[in-house]
Coordinates of C-alpha atoms in Angstrom, one line a residue:
X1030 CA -69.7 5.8 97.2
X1031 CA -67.3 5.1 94.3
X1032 CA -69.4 7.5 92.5
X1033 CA -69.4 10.2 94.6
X1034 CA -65.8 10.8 94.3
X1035 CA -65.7 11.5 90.9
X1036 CA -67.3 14.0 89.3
X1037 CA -71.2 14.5 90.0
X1038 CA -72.3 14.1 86.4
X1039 CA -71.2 10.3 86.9
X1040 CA -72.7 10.1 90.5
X1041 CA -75.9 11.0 89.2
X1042 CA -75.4 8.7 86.6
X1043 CA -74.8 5.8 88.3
X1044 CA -77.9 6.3 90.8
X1045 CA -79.9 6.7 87.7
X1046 CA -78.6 3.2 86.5
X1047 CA -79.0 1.8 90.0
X1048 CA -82.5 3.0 90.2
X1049 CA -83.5 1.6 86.4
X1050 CA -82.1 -1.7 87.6
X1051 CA -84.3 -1.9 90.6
X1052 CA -87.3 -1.1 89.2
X1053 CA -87.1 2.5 90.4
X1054 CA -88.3 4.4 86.9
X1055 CA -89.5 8.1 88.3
X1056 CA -86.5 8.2 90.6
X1057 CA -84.2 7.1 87.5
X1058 CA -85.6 9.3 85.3
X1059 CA -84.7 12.2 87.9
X1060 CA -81.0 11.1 87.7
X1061 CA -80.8 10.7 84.0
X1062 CA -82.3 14.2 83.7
X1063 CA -79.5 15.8 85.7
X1064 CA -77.0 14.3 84.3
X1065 CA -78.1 14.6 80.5
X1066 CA -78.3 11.1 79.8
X1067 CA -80.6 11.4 76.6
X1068 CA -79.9 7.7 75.4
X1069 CA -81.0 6.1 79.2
X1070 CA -83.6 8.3 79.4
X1071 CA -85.2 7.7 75.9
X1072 CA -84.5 4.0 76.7
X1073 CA -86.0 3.8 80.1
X1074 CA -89.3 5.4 78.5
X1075 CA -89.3 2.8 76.0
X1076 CA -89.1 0.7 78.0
X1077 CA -91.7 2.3 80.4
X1078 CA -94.9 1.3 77.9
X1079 CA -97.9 3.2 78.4
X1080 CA -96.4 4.7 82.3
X1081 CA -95.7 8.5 81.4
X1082 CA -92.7 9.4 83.2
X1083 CA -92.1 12.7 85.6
X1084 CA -90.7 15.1 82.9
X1085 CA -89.0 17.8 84.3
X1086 CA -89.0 21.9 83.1
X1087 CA -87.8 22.9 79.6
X1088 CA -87.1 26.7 80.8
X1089 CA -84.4 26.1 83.7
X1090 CA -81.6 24.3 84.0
X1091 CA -78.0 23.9 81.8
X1092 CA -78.6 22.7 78.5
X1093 CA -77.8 19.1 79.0
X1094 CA -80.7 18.7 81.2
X1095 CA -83.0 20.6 78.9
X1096 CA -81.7 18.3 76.1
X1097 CA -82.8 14.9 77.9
X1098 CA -85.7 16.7 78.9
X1099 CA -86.6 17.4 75.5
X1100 CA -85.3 13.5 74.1
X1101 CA -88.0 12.2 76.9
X1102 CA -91.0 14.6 75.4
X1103 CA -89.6 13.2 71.9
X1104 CA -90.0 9.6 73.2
X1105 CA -93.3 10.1 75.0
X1106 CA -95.0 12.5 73.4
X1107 CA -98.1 9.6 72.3
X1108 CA -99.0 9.6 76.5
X1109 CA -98.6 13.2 77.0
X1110 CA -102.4 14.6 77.5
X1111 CA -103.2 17.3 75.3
X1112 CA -103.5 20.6 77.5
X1113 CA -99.4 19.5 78.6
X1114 CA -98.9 18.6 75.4
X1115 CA -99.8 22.2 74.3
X1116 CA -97.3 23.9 77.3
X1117 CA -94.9 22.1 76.6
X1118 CA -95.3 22.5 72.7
X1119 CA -95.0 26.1 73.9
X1120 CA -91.9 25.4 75.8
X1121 CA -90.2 23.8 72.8
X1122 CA -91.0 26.6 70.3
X1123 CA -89.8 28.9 72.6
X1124 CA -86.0 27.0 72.7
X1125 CA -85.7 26.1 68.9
X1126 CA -86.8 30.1 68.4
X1127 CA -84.0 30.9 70.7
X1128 CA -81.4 28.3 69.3
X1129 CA -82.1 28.7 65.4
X1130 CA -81.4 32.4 66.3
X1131 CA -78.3 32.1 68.3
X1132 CA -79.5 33.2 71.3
X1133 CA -79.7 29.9 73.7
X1134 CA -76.6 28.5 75.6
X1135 CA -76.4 25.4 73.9
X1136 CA -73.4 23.1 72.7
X1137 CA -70.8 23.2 70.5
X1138 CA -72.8 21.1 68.0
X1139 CA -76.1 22.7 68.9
X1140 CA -77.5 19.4 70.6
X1141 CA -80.3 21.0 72.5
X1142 CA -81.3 23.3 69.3
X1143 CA -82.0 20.3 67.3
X1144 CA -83.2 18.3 70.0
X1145 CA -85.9 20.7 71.1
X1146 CA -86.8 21.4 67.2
X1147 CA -87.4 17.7 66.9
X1148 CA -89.3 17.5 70.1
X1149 CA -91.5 20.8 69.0
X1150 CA -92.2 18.5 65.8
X1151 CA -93.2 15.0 67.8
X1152 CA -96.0 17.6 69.2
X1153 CA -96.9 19.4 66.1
X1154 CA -100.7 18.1 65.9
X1155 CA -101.5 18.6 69.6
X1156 CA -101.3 22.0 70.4
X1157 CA -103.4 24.9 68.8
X1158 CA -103.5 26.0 65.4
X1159 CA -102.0 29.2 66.0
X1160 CA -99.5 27.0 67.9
X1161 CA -98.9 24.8 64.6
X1162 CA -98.6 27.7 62.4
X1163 CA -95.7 28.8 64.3
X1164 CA -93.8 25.9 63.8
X1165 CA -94.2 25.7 59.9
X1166 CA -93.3 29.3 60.1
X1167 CA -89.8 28.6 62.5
X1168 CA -89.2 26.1 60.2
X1169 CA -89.7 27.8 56.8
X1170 CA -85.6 29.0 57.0
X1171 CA -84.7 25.2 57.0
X1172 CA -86.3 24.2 53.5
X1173 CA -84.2 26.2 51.1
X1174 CA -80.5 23.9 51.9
X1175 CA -77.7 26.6 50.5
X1176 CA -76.4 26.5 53.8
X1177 CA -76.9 22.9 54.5
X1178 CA -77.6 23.5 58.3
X1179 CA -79.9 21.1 60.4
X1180 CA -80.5 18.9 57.6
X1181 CA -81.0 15.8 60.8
X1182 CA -84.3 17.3 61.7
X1183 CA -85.4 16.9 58.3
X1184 CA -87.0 13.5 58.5
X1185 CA -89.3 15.1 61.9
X1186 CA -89.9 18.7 59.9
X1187 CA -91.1 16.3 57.1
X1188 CA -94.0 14.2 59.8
X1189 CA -94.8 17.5 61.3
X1190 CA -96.1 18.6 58.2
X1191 CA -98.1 15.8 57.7
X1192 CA -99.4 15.7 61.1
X1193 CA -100.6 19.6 61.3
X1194 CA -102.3 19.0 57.3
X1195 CA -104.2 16.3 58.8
X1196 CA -105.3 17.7 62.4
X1197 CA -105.5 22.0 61.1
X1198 CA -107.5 21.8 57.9
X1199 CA -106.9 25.3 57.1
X1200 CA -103.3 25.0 57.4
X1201 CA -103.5 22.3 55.1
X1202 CA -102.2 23.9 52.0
X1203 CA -99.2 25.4 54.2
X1204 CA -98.4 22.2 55.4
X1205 CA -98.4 19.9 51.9
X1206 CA -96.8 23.0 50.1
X1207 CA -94.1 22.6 52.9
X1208 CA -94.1 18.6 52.4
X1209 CA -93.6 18.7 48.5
X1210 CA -91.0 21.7 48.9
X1211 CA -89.0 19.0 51.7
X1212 CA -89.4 16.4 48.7
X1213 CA -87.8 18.9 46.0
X1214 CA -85.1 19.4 48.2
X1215 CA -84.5 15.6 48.7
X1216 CA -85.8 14.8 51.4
X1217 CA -87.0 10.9 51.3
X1218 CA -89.0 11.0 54.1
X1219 CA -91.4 13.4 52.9
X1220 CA -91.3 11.4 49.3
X1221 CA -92.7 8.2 51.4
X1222 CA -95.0 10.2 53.5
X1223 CA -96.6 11.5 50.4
X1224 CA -96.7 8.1 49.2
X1225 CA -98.9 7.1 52.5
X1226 CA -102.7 6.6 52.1
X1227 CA -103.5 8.8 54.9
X1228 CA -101.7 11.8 52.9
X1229 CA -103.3 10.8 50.1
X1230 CA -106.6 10.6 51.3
X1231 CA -106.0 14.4 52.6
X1232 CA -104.3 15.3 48.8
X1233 CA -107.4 14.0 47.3
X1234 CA -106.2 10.8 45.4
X1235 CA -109.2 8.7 44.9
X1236 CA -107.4 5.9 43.9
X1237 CA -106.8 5.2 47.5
X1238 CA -110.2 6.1 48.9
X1239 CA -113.2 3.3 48.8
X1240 CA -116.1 6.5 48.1
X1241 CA -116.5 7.7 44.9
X1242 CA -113.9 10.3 43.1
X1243 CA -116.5 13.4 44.2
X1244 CA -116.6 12.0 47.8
X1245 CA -112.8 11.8 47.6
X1246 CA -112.6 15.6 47.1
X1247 CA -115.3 16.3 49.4
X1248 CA -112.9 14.6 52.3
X1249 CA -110.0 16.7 51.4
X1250 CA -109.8 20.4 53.2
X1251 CA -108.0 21.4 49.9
X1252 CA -109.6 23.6 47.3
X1253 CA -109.4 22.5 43.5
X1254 CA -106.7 25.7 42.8
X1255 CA -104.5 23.9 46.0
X1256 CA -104.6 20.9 44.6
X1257 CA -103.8 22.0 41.3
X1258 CA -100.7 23.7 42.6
X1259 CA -99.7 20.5 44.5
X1260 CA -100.2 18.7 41.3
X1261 CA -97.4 20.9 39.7
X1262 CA -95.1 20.6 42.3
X1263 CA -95.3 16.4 41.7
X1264 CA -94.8 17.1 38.2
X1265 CA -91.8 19.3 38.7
X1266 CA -90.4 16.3 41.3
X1267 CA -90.3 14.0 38.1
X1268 CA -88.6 16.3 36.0
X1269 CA -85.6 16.7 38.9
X1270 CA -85.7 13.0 39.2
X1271 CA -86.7 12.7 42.7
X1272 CA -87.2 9.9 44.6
X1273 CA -90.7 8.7 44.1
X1274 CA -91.5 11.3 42.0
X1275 CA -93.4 9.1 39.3
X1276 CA -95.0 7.6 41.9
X1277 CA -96.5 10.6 43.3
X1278 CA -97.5 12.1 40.4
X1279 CA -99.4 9.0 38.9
X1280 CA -101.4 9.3 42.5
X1281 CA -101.9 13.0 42.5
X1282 CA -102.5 13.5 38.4
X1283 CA -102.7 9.7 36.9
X1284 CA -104.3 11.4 33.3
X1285 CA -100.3 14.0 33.3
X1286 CA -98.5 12.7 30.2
X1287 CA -95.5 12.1 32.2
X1288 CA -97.4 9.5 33.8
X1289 CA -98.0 7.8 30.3
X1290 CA -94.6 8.3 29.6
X1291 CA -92.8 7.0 33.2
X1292 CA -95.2 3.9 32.6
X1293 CA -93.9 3.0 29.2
X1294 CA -90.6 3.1 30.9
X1295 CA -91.6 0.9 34.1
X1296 CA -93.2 -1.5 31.5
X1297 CA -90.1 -1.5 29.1
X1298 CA -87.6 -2.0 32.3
X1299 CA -89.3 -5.1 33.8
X1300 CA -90.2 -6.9 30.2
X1301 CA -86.5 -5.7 29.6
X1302 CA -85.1 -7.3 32.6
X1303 CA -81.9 -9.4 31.8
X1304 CA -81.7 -12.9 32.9
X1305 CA -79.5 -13.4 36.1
X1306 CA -75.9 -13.3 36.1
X1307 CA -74.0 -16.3 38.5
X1308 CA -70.8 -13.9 38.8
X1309 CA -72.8 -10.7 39.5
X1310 CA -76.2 -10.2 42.0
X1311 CA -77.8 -6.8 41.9
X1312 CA -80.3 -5.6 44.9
X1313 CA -82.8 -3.1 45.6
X1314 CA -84.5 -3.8 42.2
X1315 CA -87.0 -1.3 40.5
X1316 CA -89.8 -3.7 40.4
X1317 CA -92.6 -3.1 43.1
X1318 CA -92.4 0.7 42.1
X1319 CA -92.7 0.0 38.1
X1320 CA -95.2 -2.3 38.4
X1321 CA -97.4 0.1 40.3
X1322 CA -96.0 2.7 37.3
X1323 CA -97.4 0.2 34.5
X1324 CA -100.6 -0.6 36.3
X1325 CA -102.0 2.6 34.4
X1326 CA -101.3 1.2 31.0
X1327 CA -103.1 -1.1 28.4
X1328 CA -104.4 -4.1 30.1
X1329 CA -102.1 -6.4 27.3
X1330 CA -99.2 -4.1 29.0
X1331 CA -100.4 -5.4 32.1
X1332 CA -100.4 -9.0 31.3
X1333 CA -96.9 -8.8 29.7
X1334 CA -95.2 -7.0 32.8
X1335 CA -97.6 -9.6 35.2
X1336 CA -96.0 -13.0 32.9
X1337 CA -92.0 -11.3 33.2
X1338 CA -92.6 -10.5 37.2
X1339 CA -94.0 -14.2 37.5
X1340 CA -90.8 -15.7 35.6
X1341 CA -88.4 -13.7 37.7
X1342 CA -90.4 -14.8 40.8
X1343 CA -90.0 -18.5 39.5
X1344 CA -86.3 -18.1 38.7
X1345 CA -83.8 -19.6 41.4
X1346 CA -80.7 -17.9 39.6
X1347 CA -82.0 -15.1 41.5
X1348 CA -81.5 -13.5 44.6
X1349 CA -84.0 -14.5 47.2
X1350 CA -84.9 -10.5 47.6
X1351 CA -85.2 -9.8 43.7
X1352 CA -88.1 -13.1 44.1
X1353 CA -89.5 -11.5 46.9
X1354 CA -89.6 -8.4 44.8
X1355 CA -90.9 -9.8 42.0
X1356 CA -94.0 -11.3 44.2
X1357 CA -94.7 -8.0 45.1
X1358 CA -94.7 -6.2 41.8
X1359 CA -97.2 -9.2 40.8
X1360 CA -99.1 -8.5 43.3
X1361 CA -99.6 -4.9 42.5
X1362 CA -100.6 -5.5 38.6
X1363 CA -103.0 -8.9 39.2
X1364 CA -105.7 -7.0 41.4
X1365 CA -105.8 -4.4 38.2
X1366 CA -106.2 -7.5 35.9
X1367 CA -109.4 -9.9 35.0
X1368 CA -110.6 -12.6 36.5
X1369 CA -108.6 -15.2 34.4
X1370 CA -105.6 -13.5 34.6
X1371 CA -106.3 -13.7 38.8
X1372 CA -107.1 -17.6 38.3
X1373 CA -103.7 -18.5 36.7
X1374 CA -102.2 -16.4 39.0
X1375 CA -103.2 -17.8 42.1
X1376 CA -102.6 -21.0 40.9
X1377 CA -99.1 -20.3 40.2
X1378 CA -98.7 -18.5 43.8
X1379 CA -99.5 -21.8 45.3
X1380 CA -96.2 -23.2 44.7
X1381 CA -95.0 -20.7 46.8
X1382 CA -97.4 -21.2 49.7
X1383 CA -96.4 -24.6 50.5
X1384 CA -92.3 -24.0 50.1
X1385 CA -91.8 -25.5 46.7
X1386 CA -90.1 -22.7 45.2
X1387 CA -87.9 -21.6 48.1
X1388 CA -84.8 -22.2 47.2
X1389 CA -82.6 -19.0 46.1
X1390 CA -78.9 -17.9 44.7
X1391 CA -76.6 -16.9 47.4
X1392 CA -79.4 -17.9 50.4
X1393 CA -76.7 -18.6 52.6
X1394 CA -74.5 -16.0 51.9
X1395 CA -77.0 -13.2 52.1
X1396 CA -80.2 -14.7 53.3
X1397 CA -79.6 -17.4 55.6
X1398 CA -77.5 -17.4 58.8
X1399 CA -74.1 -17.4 58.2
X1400 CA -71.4 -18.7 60.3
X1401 CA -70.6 -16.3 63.6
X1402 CA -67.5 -15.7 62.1
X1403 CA -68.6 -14.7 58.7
X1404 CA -66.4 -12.2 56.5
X1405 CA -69.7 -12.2 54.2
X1406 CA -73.2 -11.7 56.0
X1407 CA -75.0 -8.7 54.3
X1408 CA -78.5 -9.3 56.2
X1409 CA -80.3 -12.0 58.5
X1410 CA -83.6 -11.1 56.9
X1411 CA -85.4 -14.4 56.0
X1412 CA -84.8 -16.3 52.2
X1413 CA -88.6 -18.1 52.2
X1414 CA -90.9 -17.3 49.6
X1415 CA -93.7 -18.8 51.4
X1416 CA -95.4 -15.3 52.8
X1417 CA -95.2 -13.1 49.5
X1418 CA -96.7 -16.2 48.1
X1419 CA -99.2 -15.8 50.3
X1420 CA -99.6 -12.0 49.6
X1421 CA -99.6 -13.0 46.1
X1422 CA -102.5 -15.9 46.6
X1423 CA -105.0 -13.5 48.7
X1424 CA -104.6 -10.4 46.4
X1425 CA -105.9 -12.9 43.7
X1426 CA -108.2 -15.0 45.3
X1427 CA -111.2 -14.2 43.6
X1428 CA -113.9 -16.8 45.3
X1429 CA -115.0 -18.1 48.4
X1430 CA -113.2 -21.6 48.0
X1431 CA -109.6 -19.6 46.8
X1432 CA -110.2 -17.3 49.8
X1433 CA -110.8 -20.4 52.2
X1434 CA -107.9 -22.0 51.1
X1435 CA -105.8 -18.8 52.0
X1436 CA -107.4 -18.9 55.3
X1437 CA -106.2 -22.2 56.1
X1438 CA -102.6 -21.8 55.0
X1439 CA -102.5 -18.8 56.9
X1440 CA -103.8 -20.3 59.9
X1441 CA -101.0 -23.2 59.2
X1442 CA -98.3 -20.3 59.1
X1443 CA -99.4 -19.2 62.6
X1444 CA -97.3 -21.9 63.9
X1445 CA -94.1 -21.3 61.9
X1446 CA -90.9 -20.1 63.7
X1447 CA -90.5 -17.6 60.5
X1448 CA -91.4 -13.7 61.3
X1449 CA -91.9 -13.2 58.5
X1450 CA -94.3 -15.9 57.5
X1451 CA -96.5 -15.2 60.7
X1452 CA -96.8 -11.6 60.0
X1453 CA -97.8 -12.6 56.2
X1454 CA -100.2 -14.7 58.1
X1455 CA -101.9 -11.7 60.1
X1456 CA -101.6 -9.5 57.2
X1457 CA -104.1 -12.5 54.6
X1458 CA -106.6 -13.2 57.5
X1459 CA -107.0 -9.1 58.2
X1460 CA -107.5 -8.8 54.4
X1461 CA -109.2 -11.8 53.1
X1462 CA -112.6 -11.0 53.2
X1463 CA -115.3 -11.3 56.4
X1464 CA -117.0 -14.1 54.6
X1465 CA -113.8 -16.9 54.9
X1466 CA -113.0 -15.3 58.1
X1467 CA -115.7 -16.2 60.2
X1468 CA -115.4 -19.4 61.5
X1469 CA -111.9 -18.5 62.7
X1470 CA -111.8 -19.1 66.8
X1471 CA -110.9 -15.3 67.5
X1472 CA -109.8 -16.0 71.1
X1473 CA -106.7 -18.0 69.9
X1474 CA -105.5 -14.7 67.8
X1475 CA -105.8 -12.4 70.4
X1476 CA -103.8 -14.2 72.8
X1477 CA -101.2 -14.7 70.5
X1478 CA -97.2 -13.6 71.1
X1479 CA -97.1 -12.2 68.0
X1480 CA -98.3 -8.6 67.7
X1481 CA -99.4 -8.9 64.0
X1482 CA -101.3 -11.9 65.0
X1483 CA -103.6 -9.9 68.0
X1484 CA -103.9 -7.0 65.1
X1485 CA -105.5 -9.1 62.6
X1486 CA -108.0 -10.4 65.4
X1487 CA -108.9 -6.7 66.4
X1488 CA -109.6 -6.1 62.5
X1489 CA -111.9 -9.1 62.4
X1490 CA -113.4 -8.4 65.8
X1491 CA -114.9 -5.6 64.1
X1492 CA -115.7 -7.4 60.9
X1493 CA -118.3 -9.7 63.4
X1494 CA -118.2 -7.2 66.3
X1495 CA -121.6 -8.9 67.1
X1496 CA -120.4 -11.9 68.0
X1497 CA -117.4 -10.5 69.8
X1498 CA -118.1 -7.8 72.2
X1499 CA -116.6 -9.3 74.9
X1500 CA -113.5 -9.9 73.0
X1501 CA -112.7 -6.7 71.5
X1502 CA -113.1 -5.5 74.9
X1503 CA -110.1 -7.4 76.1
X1504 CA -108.6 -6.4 72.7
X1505 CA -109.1 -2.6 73.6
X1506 CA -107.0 -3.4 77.0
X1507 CA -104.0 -5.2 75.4
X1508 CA -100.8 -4.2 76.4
X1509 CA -99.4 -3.0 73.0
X1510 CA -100.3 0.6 71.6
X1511 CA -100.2 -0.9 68.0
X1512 CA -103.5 -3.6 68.9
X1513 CA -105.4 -1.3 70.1
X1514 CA -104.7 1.9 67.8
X1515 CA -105.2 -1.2 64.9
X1516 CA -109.2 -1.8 66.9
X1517 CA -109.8 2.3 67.2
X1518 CA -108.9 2.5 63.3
X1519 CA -111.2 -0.9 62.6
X1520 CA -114.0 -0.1 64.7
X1521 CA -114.1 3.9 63.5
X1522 CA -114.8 2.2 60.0
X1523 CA -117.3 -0.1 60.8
X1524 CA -120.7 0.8 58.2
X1525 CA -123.9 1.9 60.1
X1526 CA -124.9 -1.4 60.3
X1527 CA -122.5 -2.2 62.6
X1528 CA -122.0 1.4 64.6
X1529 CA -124.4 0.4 67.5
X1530 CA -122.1 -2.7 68.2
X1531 CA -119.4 -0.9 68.1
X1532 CA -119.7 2.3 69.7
X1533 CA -118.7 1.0 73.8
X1534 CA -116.0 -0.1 72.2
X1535 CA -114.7 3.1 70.6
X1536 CA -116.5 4.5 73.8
X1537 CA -113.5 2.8 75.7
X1538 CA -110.9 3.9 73.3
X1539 CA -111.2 7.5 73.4
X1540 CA -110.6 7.8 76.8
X1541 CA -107.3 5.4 76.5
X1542 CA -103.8 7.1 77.7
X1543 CA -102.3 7.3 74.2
X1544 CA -103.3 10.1 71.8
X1545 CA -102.8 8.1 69.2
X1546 CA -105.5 5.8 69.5
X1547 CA -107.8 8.5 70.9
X1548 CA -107.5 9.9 67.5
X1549 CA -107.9 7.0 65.9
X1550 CA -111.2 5.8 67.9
X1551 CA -113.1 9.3 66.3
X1552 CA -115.9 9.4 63.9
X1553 CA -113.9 9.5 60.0
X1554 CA -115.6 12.8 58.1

């Protein structure tokens, strides 16, 4: 009643928030829509999980209803179904054409013209490819940034492209021409999404494919005179000193000179690295990305830039993150190393396992948990070493007893009140190898609270699908999107010998209400 005396906008509002509170989700999501409550509405369909909410028309209405009705596509858009998905893809067009021309009542700031731009990009990959090829074309004003306008729907115009490259081979080129341009024009987000093994996969990068170098090309819809073009553009990223430039380039064209030459320099800054100072701490160090850099040089390069990452990793003058750092970069040159080399350093990772090294400058200050009323608390994020130890250990475990051993640790980590060390947990048991794995009682992972934890059993489901049917049918129920798009992607990989087992599972799958793990659950070509 209170409401309804003041102006509408808040009347609907508060029978939205009255609704949400009672349970009352379509009904809310009615209110929120009429008054423009984006934020409510995007968090009552989080908060919805897989239940697709009543979405309301995109071509009627003022434009603060067409703006929440665009956030809630946005925020939904994995359990639209696809012949909506491709109306309303439509719809969206059809408003970002209008706004980026100046012909849509919008406001002052252009709210619903962004909003419907970044809507049109969450449903890039669903709609047709004529549908697709609009888009990149709409959005083919926004790459060249004289004018510096809409530079917030960078980040979605960035995933669009990568989505369209790999659902429309033939606008594949389009699409990754569009993704390096993004990159050039410092864009980050398109930097990492290069960066991703799915992109790379569809770029052609056989470093990060399991087949052969010719079957790696054979996978990629791109023709050798596209990916030599590509190939440039990465080259002309490290000249302009872009942000994973090197990196990109050593993926796409690892024999370039540059990538000879940006090695020499990863090698020379970690071997160069300066011992700590007490009176100054430096983060966001350089390591993991030069030690992926010097991973294409000699293998006595290797084994010097492997000995300096171990001593910073064993060094409590630093930083808890530059350790953590340093455990990573290890990790990235030992699987590139012999078999000795992987001895000593799994060895030496043990240490870390069990806690002994823990330990770091400034923990409490920047690591721990401060005091409440703390002037000085730059993250909560945890100080332990103990799960990029364990990282370390299972990338170089080379036998069945060192593998075993990282089983068993891991397992031991399961019960740790750590994040961190239980996701380092579900990470080494996903990874390290069907043959330690298979004694593991499955049913007590996939009940676990811990998401990572029910992920690593869906991957080893599938590694002895034979012997768990009946749980990776349970598994392909679970309540969280990310378990079961983590069994689609495991049991779509299975080898033939294993595809009989496995195919009610991904039978199941593709018919589940998220588009995401329908796409996941089919056949890989």
């Amino acid at each position: 009643m209170t409401g309804s005396w003041a102006h509408e906008t808040e009347a609907v509002d508060l029978l939205g928030d009255l609704y949400a509170d009672n349970g009352e989700a379509p009904l809310a999501t009615s209110y929120y829509q009429r008054a423009g409550k984006s934020k409510k509405l995007v968090d009552l369909a989080k908060s919805a999980g897989d239940r697709l909410l009543p979405m309301g028309l995109l071509h009627e209405g003022p434009w603060w209803v067409l703006h929440a009705r665009a956030a809630q596509v946005a925020a939904q858009a994995d359990l639209i179904q696809d012949d909506a998905a491709a109306r309303l893809l439509d719809d969206l067009t059809d408003l970002a054409t209008k706004g980026l021309a100046g012909e849509l009542a919008d406001s002052p700031t252009q709210s619903l013209t962004i909003q419907a731009v970044k809507s049109a990009c969450a449903l890039a990959s669903r709609g047709t490819q004529e549908q697709a090829g609009h888009l990149l074309d709409l959005l083919a004003q926004e790459v060249p940034r004289e004018r510096g306008h809409y530079r917030h729907i960078d980040d979605e115009h960035a995933a669009a492209c990568a989505d369209i490259a790999s659902t429309h081979a033939e606008l594949a080129a389009a699409a990754f021409t569009r993704l390096f341009d993004l990159a050039g024009q410092g864009v980050q987000k398109a930097s990492n999404l290069i960066t991703e093994d799915t992109v790379l996969r569809l770029l052609g990068a056989g470093s990060h494919l399991d087949a052969s170098a010719d079957q790696a090309l054979v996978s990629s819809p791109l023709t050798e005179e596209q990916r030599g073009e590509l190939r440039n553009k990465a080259a002309d990223l490290v000249t302009e000193k872009h942000h994973l430039a090197d990196v990109i380039l050593a993926e796409l064209d690892p024999d370039h000179p540059s990538v000879r030459q940006q090695a020499a320099h990863a090698r020379d800054r970690i071997i160069g690295r300066p011992d700590p100072d007490p009176h100054r701490v430096g983060f966001g160090t350089r390591l993991v990305s030069d030690s992926f850099l010097a991973g294409f040089l000699a293998e006595e390069d290797r084994q010097k830039c492997l000995a300096k990452l171990l001593e910073v990793a064993g060094d409590s003058r630093e930083a808890a993150f530059n350790r953590q750092d340093a455990l990573t970069g290890a990790r990235n040159l030992v699987t590139r190393l012999p078999a000795e080399d992987k001895a000593a350093t799994f060895q030496f990772s043990k240490a870390f396992v069990h806690g002994e090294r823990d330990g770091s400058h400034l923990d409490a200050e920047v690591t721990g948990r401060p005091h409440p009323l703390s002037s000085f608390q730059i993250s909560s994020a945890s100080a332990s070493l103990r799960g990029h130890g364990m990282y370390l250990a299972a990338a170089s475990a080379t036998v069945l007893a060192e593998r075993e051993w990282g089983r068993d640790r891991a397992l031991d980590f399961l019960h740790s009140d750590d994040g961190s060390m239980v996701q380092a947990a579900a990470v080494t048991l996903g990874a390290i190898g069907g043959d330690a794995t298979g004694r593991i009682v499955l049913n007590l992972l996939a009940t676990h609270q811990h998401i990572g934890v029910r992920q690593a059993s869906a991957v080893l489901c599938m590694q002895h699908v034979e012997r768990h049917q009946e749980l990776a049918m349970r598994l392909a129920n679970d309540s969280d999107v990310r378990v079961r798009r983590t069994l689609a992607e495991a049991a779509a990989d299975v080898g033939p010998e294993r595809a009989a087992s496995a195919a009610a599972i991904l039978e199941i799958l593709r018919e589940d209400v998220r588009y995401s793990v329908r796409a996941a659950a089919l056949p890989r070509h």
